Amino acid sequence: MRHPFRIIGCLLLLFTAAACASGAPADIKAQALVDQSKATIELFKARPKDSTALFNAALRDAKGIMIFPDLFEAAVGVGGQGGSGVMVTRDANGTWGYPAFYRMSGGSLGIQLGAQSSDVMFLLMTDSAVRSVINNPAQFALGAQATFGELGGGKSSGTTLGGSDIIGFTRGSGIFVGGAFSGAYVSSQPNLDHAYYQNGGATPTSILIDHQVANPDADGLRRALVVQ
């Protein structure tokens, strides 16, 4: 059994780090999320071939993707999760565009034993899934409609892609799967959108649907999303 004081100490360190990060200028925080998201994609793609076949197949066909590089949950038996990330969609030519910024929170990530952290990605396989996130983020409950594949154990689950609007992938110790995301929701972070594009009019729609803004510092992430 884990020592309770050790768990509390780890939580304090994590919350302190989060507080420091939250005090950084918005453009720096946004770029850090973009860089972390790129690293997450590269880590997923660098795993053994048999463990990434499902992921690569889904990414190749996806209309959009949400990447949460460090989704955190804490406490025992209590939903205390949260984390920031990015969403990227394809343009009319099928090319990956530039990121908008989101946060996941609310609901419950299921039974929790201590503190856990994991990279989580949601591949949006249809245009309707993309628009659901953009138009109704607060109502975009994650759970029943999401099919999950695990990469945390070094191999993918037996999940298939057939008919799923959303396919989730996780990596890290303490994998969150299935109903673990029930009741969680996402919300946009306009302060990060505005800061990253130096444009007070940047919105999820202008970034993800109309593709009206760009930041070359996100080109590395865009390249990482391409499946050869």
PDB file of C-alpha atoms in Angstrom:
ATOM      1  CA  MET A   1       0.000   0.000   0.000  1.00  0.00           C
ATOM      2  CA  ARG A   2       1.294   3.429  -0.870  1.00  0.00           C
ATOM      3  CA  HIS A   3       2.354   5.644   1.991  1.00  0.00           C
ATOM      4  CA  PRO A   4      -0.261   8.442   2.360  1.00  0.00           C
ATOM      5  CA  PHE A   5       2.320  11.121   3.174  1.00  0.00           C
ATOM      6  CA  ARG A   6       4.355  10.211   0.095  1.00  0.00           C
ATOM      7  CA  ILE A   7       1.229  10.571  -2.039  1.00  0.00           C
ATOM      8  CA  ILE A   8       0.403  13.938  -0.457  1.00  0.00           C
ATOM      9  CA  GLY A   9       3.968  15.116  -1.040  1.00  0.00           C
ATOM     10  CA  CYS A  10       3.808  14.164  -4.707  1.00  0.00           C
ATOM     11  CA  LEU A  11       0.492  15.952  -5.079  1.00  0.00           C
ATOM     12  CA  LEU A  12       1.882  19.119  -3.518  1.00  0.00           C
ATOM     13  CA  LEU A  13       4.828  19.080  -5.919  1.00  0.00           C
ATOM     14  CA  LEU A  14       2.547  18.576  -8.903  1.00  0.00           C
ATOM     15  CA  PHE A  15       0.152  21.312  -7.872  1.00  0.00           C
ATOM     16  CA  THR A  16       3.072  23.680  -7.220  1.00  0.00           C
ATOM     17  CA  ALA A  17       4.460  22.975 -10.691  1.00  0.00           C
ATOM     18  CA  ALA A  18       1.031  23.577 -12.197  1.00  0.00           C
ATOM     19  CA  ALA A  19       0.716  26.853 -10.330  1.00  0.00           C
ATOM     20  CA  CYS A  20       4.101  28.008 -11.617  1.00  0.00           C
ATOM     21  CA  ALA A  21       3.165  27.059 -15.163  1.00  0.00           C
ATOM     22  CA  SER A  22      -0.134  28.916 -14.875  1.00  0.00           C
ATOM     23  CA  GLY A  23       1.814  32.060 -14.016  1.00  0.00           C
ATOM     24  CA  ALA A  24       3.770  31.962 -17.288  1.00  0.00           C
ATOM     25  CA  PRO A  25       2.770  34.333 -20.106  1.00  0.00           C
ATOM     26  CA  ALA A  26      -0.056  32.876 -22.166  1.00  0.00           C
ATOM     27  CA  ASP A  27       1.964  32.665 -25.384  1.00  0.00           C
ATOM     28  CA  ILE A  28       4.743  30.729 -23.638  1.00  0.00           C
ATOM     29  CA  LYS A  29       2.241  28.388 -22.006  1.00  0.00           C
ATOM     30  CA  ALA A  30       0.552  27.837 -25.377  1.00  0.00           C
ATOM     31  CA  GLN A  31       3.831  27.032 -27.138  1.00  0.00           C
ATOM     32  CA  ALA A  32       4.741  24.607 -24.353  1.00  0.00           C
ATOM     33  CA  LEU A  33       1.459  22.760 -24.934  1.00  0.00           C
ATOM     34  CA  VAL A  34       2.145  22.613 -28.672  1.00  0.00           C
ATOM     35  CA  ASP A  35       5.646  21.242 -28.088  1.00  0.00           C
ATOM     36  CA  GLN A  36       4.397  18.696 -25.540  1.00  0.00           C
ATOM     37  CA  SER A  37       1.656  17.598 -27.937  1.00  0.00           C
ATOM     38  CA  LYS A  38       4.216  17.091 -30.704  1.00  0.00           C
ATOM     39  CA  ALA A  39       6.345  14.998 -28.344  1.00  0.00           C
ATOM     40  CA  THR A  40       3.294  12.931 -27.390  1.00  0.00           C
ATOM     41  CA  ILE A  41       2.535  12.134 -31.036  1.00  0.00           C
ATOM     42  CA  GLU A  42       6.154  11.196 -31.689  1.00  0.00           C
ATOM     43  CA  LEU A  43       6.228   8.911 -28.645  1.00  0.00           C
ATOM     44  CA  PHE A  44       3.086   7.118 -29.791  1.00  0.00           C
ATOM     45  CA  LYS A  45       4.451   6.674 -33.303  1.00  0.00           C
ATOM     46  CA  ALA A  46       7.832   5.455 -32.022  1.00  0.00           C
ATOM     47  CA  ARG A  47       6.403   2.465 -30.166  1.00  0.00           C
ATOM     48  CA  PRO A  48       6.751  -1.052 -31.624  1.00  0.00           C
ATOM     49  CA  LYS A  49       4.925  -1.440 -34.913  1.00  0.00           C
ATOM     50  CA  ASP A  50       2.354  -3.924 -33.647  1.00  0.00           C
ATOM     51  CA  SER A  51       1.306  -1.579 -30.833  1.00  0.00           C
ATOM     52  CA  THR A  52       0.738   1.431 -33.082  1.00  0.00           C
ATOM     53  CA  ALA A  53      -1.041  -0.145 -36.051  1.00  0.00           C
ATOM     54  CA  LEU A  54      -4.487   0.810 -34.751  1.00  0.00           C
ATOM     55  CA  PHE A  55      -3.340   4.298 -33.793  1.00  0.00           C
ATOM     56  CA  ASN A  56      -1.735   4.992 -37.174  1.00  0.00           C
ATOM     57  CA  ALA A  57      -4.760   3.659 -39.042  1.00  0.00           C
ATOM     58  CA  ALA A  58      -7.073   5.909 -37.053  1.00  0.00           C
ATOM     59  CA  LEU A  59      -4.814   8.957 -37.352  1.00  0.00           C
ATOM     60  CA  ARG A  60      -4.556   8.494 -41.118  1.00  0.00           C
ATOM     61  CA  ASP A  61      -8.349   8.758 -41.469  1.00  0.00           C
ATOM     62  CA  ALA A  62      -9.112  11.190 -38.642  1.00  0.00           C
ATOM     63  CA  LYS A  63     -10.775  14.530 -39.335  1.00  0.00           C
ATOM     64  CA  GLY A  64      -9.367  15.997 -36.153  1.00  0.00           C
ATOM     65  CA  ILE A  65      -7.426  15.189 -33.015  1.00  0.00           C
ATOM     66  CA  MET A  66      -7.372  16.367 -29.415  1.00  0.00           C
ATOM     67  CA  ILE A  67      -4.100  15.856 -27.554  1.00  0.00           C
ATOM     68  CA  PHE A  68      -3.792  16.190 -23.785  1.00  0.00           C
ATOM     69  CA  PRO A  69      -0.083  15.667 -23.032  1.00  0.00           C
ATOM     70  CA  ASP A  70      -0.446  15.443 -19.262  1.00  0.00           C
ATOM     71  CA  LEU A  71      -3.960  14.641 -18.086  1.00  0.00           C
ATOM     72  CA  PHE A  72      -3.791  14.462 -14.316  1.00  0.00           C
ATOM     73  CA  GLU A  73      -6.024  12.836 -11.745  1.00  0.00           C
ATOM     74  CA  ALA A  74      -5.604  12.862  -8.001  1.00  0.00           C
ATOM     75  CA  ALA A  75      -7.224  11.740  -4.741  1.00  0.00           C
ATOM     76  CA  VAL A  76      -8.727   8.374  -3.898  1.00  0.00           C
ATOM     77  CA  GLY A  77     -12.188   7.633  -5.223  1.00  0.00           C
ATOM     78  CA  VAL A  78     -12.825  11.286  -6.084  1.00  0.00           C
ATOM     79  CA  GLY A  79     -12.800  12.856  -9.536  1.00  0.00           C
ATOM     80  CA  GLY A  80     -10.000  15.411  -9.481  1.00  0.00           C
ATOM     81  CA  GLN A  81      -8.793  15.304 -13.051  1.00  0.00           C
ATOM     82  CA  GLY A  82      -7.802  18.062 -15.392  1.00  0.00           C
ATOM     83  CA  GLY A  83      -5.374  19.057 -18.052  1.00  0.00           C
ATOM     84  CA  SER A  84      -4.795  21.374 -20.988  1.00  0.00           C
ATOM     85  CA  GLY A  85      -4.204  20.345 -24.565  1.00  0.00           C
ATOM     86  CA  VAL A  86      -4.685  21.196 -28.208  1.00  0.00           C
ATOM     87  CA  MET A  87      -7.105  20.353 -30.975  1.00  0.00           C
ATOM     88  CA  VAL A  88      -6.049  20.199 -34.630  1.00  0.00           C
ATOM     89  CA  THR A  89      -8.237  19.575 -37.677  1.00  0.00           C
ATOM     90  CA  ARG A  90      -7.692  19.002 -41.377  1.00  0.00           C
ATOM     91  CA  ASP A  91      -8.494  21.643 -43.974  1.00  0.00           C
ATOM     92  CA  ALA A  92     -10.473  21.064 -47.177  1.00  0.00           C
ATOM     93  CA  ASN A  93      -7.372  19.587 -48.826  1.00  0.00           C
ATOM     94  CA  GLY A  94      -6.823  17.099 -46.022  1.00  0.00           C
ATOM     95  CA  THR A  95      -3.798  18.975 -44.640  1.00  0.00           C
ATOM     96  CA  TRP A  96      -3.452  19.340 -40.886  1.00  0.00           C
ATOM     97  CA  GLY A  97      -4.102  22.908 -39.769  1.00  0.00           C
ATOM     98  CA  TYR A  98      -3.053  24.860 -36.689  1.00  0.00           C
ATOM     99  CA  PRO A  99      -3.995  24.157 -33.064  1.00  0.00           C
ATOM    100  CA  ALA A 100      -6.694  25.608 -30.869  1.00  0.00           C
ATOM    101  CA  PHE A 101      -6.365  25.226 -27.117  1.00  0.00           C
ATOM    102  CA  TYR A 102      -8.675  23.280 -24.827  1.00  0.00           C
ATOM    103  CA  ARG A 103      -8.949  22.041 -21.277  1.00  0.00           C
ATOM    104  CA  MET A 104     -10.514  18.814 -20.040  1.00  0.00           C
ATOM    105  CA  SER A 105     -12.214  18.809 -16.657  1.00  0.00           C
ATOM    106  CA  GLY A 106     -15.286  17.690 -14.761  1.00  0.00           C
ATOM    107  CA  GLY A 107     -16.901  14.334 -14.270  1.00  0.00           C
ATOM    108  CA  SER A 108     -15.008  11.409 -12.855  1.00  0.00           C
ATOM    109  CA  LEU A 109     -12.087   9.419 -14.158  1.00  0.00           C
ATOM    110  CA  GLY A 110     -13.186   6.434 -12.142  1.00  0.00           C
ATOM    111  CA  ILE A 111     -11.569   4.695  -9.188  1.00  0.00           C
ATOM    112  CA  GLN A 112      -8.276   6.380  -8.414  1.00  0.00           C
ATOM    113  CA  LEU A 113      -5.416   5.115  -6.318  1.00  0.00           C
ATOM    114  CA  GLY A 114      -3.095   7.992  -5.583  1.00  0.00           C
ATOM    115  CA  ALA A 115      -1.968  10.341  -8.349  1.00  0.00           C
ATOM    116  CA  GLN A 116      -1.746   9.370 -11.986  1.00  0.00           C
ATOM    117  CA  SER A 117      -0.718  11.144 -15.138  1.00  0.00           C
ATOM    118  CA  SER A 118      -1.182  10.032 -18.705  1.00  0.00           C
ATOM    119  CA  ASP A 119      -0.962  11.248 -22.275  1.00  0.00           C
ATOM    120  CA  VAL A 120      -4.435  11.042 -23.796  1.00  0.00           C
ATOM    121  CA  MET A 121      -5.550  11.580 -27.376  1.00  0.00           C
ATOM    122  CA  PHE A 122      -9.002  11.630 -28.916  1.00  0.00           C
ATOM    123  CA  LEU A 123      -9.162  11.051 -32.653  1.00  0.00           C
ATOM    124  CA  LEU A 124     -12.274  12.630 -34.153  1.00  0.00           C
ATOM    125  CA  MET A 125     -13.243  10.417 -37.061  1.00  0.00           C
ATOM    126  CA  THR A 126     -16.178  12.387 -38.473  1.00  0.00           C
ATOM    127  CA  ASP A 127     -16.980  16.000 -39.292  1.00  0.00           C
ATOM    128  CA  SER A 128     -19.874  15.839 -36.836  1.00  0.00           C
ATOM    129  CA  ALA A 129     -17.508  14.895 -34.009  1.00  0.00           C
ATOM    130  CA  VAL A 130     -15.286  17.863 -34.873  1.00  0.00           C
ATOM    131  CA  ARG A 131     -18.222  20.251 -34.909  1.00  0.00           C
ATOM    132  CA  SER A 132     -19.587  18.852 -31.652  1.00  0.00           C
ATOM    133  CA  VAL A 133     -16.400  19.845 -29.870  1.00  0.00           C
ATOM    134  CA  ILE A 134     -16.284  23.285 -31.476  1.00  0.00           C
ATOM    135  CA  ASN A 135     -19.970  24.189 -31.204  1.00  0.00           C
ATOM    136  CA  ASN A 136     -20.926  22.546 -27.910  1.00  0.00           C
ATOM    137  CA  PRO A 137     -17.751  21.854 -25.925  1.00  0.00           C
ATOM    138  CA  ALA A 138     -19.481  21.943 -22.543  1.00  0.00           C
ATOM    139  CA  GLN A 139     -21.947  19.278 -23.720  1.00  0.00           C
ATOM    140  CA  PHE A 140     -19.256  17.134 -25.321  1.00  0.00           C
ATOM    141  CA  ALA A 141     -19.343  14.386 -22.705  1.00  0.00           C
ATOM    142  CA  LEU A 142     -16.652  11.782 -23.173  1.00  0.00           C
ATOM    143  CA  GLY A 143     -17.533   8.230 -22.312  1.00  0.00           C
ATOM    144  CA  ALA A 144     -20.165   6.097 -23.978  1.00  0.00           C
ATOM    145  CA  GLN A 145     -19.453   7.298 -27.500  1.00  0.00           C
ATOM    146  CA  ALA A 146     -15.685   6.910 -27.227  1.00  0.00           C
ATOM    147  CA  THR A 147     -13.928   3.680 -28.161  1.00  0.00           C
ATOM    148  CA  PHE A 148     -10.557   3.216 -26.469  1.00  0.00           C
ATOM    149  CA  GLY A 149      -7.312   1.545 -27.423  1.00  0.00           C
ATOM    150  CA  GLU A 150      -4.496   1.146 -24.904  1.00  0.00           C
ATOM    151  CA  LEU A 151      -0.842   1.710 -25.668  1.00  0.00           C
ATOM    152  CA  GLY A 152       0.305   1.882 -22.078  1.00  0.00           C
ATOM    153  CA  GLY A 153       1.112  -1.801 -21.857  1.00  0.00           C
ATOM    154  CA  GLY A 154       3.184  -1.886 -25.025  1.00  0.00           C
ATOM    155  CA  LYS A 155       0.413  -3.227 -27.227  1.00  0.00           C
ATOM    156  CA  SER A 156      -2.950  -2.073 -28.428  1.00  0.00           C
ATOM    157  CA  SER A 157      -6.226  -3.491 -27.217  1.00  0.00           C
ATOM    158  CA  GLY A 158      -8.555  -5.472 -29.431  1.00  0.00           C
ATOM    159  CA  THR A 159     -10.578  -2.356 -30.191  1.00  0.00           C
ATOM    160  CA  THR A 160     -11.558  -1.843 -33.822  1.00  0.00           C
ATOM    161  CA  LEU A 161     -12.392   1.357 -35.660  1.00  0.00           C
ATOM    162  CA  GLY A 162     -15.752   0.384 -37.087  1.00  0.00           C
ATOM    163  CA  GLY A 163     -18.307   3.170 -36.846  1.00  0.00           C
ATOM    164  CA  SER A 164     -16.758   5.109 -33.964  1.00  0.00           C
ATOM    165  CA  ASP A 165     -16.991   8.899 -34.032  1.00  0.00           C
ATOM    166  CA  ILE A 166     -14.278   9.189 -31.394  1.00  0.00           C
ATOM    167  CA  ILE A 167     -11.350   6.876 -30.741  1.00  0.00           C
ATOM    168  CA  GLY A 168      -9.246   7.467 -27.654  1.00  0.00           C
ATOM    169  CA  PHE A 169      -5.685   6.377 -26.978  1.00  0.00           C
ATOM    170  CA  THR A 170      -3.804   6.540 -23.704  1.00  0.00           C
ATOM    171  CA  ARG A 171      -0.213   6.073 -22.629  1.00  0.00           C
ATOM    172  CA  GLY A 172       1.367   5.944 -19.211  1.00  0.00           C
ATOM    173  CA  SER A 173       0.962   4.130 -15.928  1.00  0.00           C
ATOM    174  CA  GLY A 174      -2.582   4.013 -14.694  1.00  0.00           C
ATOM    175  CA  ILE A 175      -4.459   3.789 -17.967  1.00  0.00           C
ATOM    176  CA  PHE A 176      -7.825   5.541 -18.174  1.00  0.00           C
ATOM    177  CA  VAL A 177     -10.172   3.522 -20.390  1.00  0.00           C
ATOM    178  CA  GLY A 178     -13.824   2.932 -21.181  1.00  0.00           C
ATOM    179  CA  GLY A 179     -16.196   4.599 -18.736  1.00  0.00           C
ATOM    180  CA  ALA A 180     -13.296   6.272 -16.949  1.00  0.00           C
ATOM    181  CA  PHE A 181     -14.020   9.435 -18.981  1.00  0.00           C
ATOM    182  CA  SER A 182     -17.742   9.412 -18.322  1.00  0.00           C
ATOM    183  CA  GLY A 183     -18.922  12.921 -17.560  1.00  0.00           C
ATOM    184  CA  ALA A 184     -15.666  14.619 -18.517  1.00  0.00           C
ATOM    185  CA  TYR A 185     -15.966  17.607 -20.818  1.00  0.00           C
ATOM    186  CA  VAL A 186     -13.773  20.014 -22.698  1.00  0.00           C
ATOM    187  CA  SER A 187     -13.740  23.798 -22.851  1.00  0.00           C
ATOM    188  CA  SER A 188     -11.875  26.211 -25.087  1.00  0.00           C
ATOM    189  CA  GLN A 189      -9.114  28.471 -23.771  1.00  0.00           C
ATOM    190  CA  PRO A 190      -9.548  31.768 -25.651  1.00  0.00           C
ATOM    191  CA  ASN A 191      -6.712  33.467 -23.768  1.00  0.00           C
ATOM    192  CA  LEU A 192      -4.259  30.935 -25.195  1.00  0.00           C
ATOM    193  CA  ASP A 193      -5.784  31.160 -28.683  1.00  0.00           C
ATOM    194  CA  HIS A 194      -5.472  34.959 -28.672  1.00  0.00           C
ATOM    195  CA  ALA A 195      -1.929  34.939 -27.316  1.00  0.00           C
ATOM    196  CA  TYR A 196      -0.616  32.206 -29.606  1.00  0.00           C
ATOM    197  CA  TYR A 197      -1.848  33.861 -32.785  1.00  0.00           C
ATOM    198  CA  GLN A 198      -1.442  37.450 -31.549  1.00  0.00           C
ATOM    199  CA  ASN A 199      -5.027  37.902 -32.663  1.00  0.00           C
ATOM    200  CA  GLY A 200      -7.847  38.856 -30.333  1.00  0.00           C
ATOM    201  CA  GLY A 201     -10.332  37.529 -32.871  1.00  0.00           C
ATOM    202  CA  ALA A 202      -8.932  33.997 -32.982  1.00  0.00           C
ATOM    203  CA  THR A 203     -11.648  31.505 -32.082  1.00  0.00           C
ATOM    204  CA  PRO A 204     -11.989  27.726 -32.367  1.00  0.00           C
ATOM    205  CA  THR A 205     -14.109  28.272 -35.485  1.00  0.00           C
ATOM    206  CA  SER A 206     -11.614  30.591 -37.187  1.00  0.00           C
ATOM    207  CA  ILE A 207      -8.741  28.248 -36.283  1.00  0.00           C
ATOM    208  CA  LEU A 208     -10.270  24.808 -36.810  1.00  0.00           C
ATOM    209  CA  ILE A 209     -13.029  25.308 -39.395  1.00  0.00           C
ATOM    210  CA  ASP A 210     -12.092  28.379 -41.427  1.00  0.00           C
ATOM    211  CA  HIS A 211      -8.310  27.940 -41.003  1.00  0.00           C
ATOM    212  CA  GLN A 212      -7.814  31.705 -40.992  1.00  0.00           C
ATOM    213  CA  VAL A 213      -4.822  31.920 -38.661  1.00  0.00           C
ATOM    214  CA  ALA A 214      -1.360  30.371 -38.598  1.00  0.00           C
ATOM    215  CA  ASN A 215       1.728  30.207 -36.428  1.00  0.00           C
ATOM    216  CA  PRO A 216       4.830  28.586 -37.964  1.00  0.00           C
ATOM    217  CA  ASP A 217       5.943  27.510 -34.489  1.00  0.00           C
ATOM    218  CA  ALA A 218       3.261  24.808 -34.719  1.00  0.00           C
ATOM    219  CA  ASP A 219       4.547  23.378 -38.004  1.00  0.00           C
ATOM    220  CA  GLY A 220       6.497  20.679 -36.168  1.00  0.00           C
ATOM    221  CA  LEU A 221       3.279  19.409 -34.590  1.00  0.00           C
ATOM    222  CA  ARG A 222       1.548  19.462 -37.965  1.00  0.00           C
ATOM    223  CA  ARG A 223       4.341  17.399 -39.521  1.00  0.00           C
ATOM    224  CA  ALA A 224       4.232  14.919 -36.645  1.00  0.00           C
ATOM    225  CA  LEU A 225       0.553  14.244 -37.371  1.00  0.00           C
ATOM    226  CA  VAL A 226       1.284  13.036 -40.902  1.00  0.00           C
ATOM    227  CA  VAL A 227       1.238   9.233 -41.216  1.00  0.00           C
ATOM    228  CA  GLN A 228       3.469   7.983 -44.027  1.00  0.00           C
TER     229      GLN A 228
END
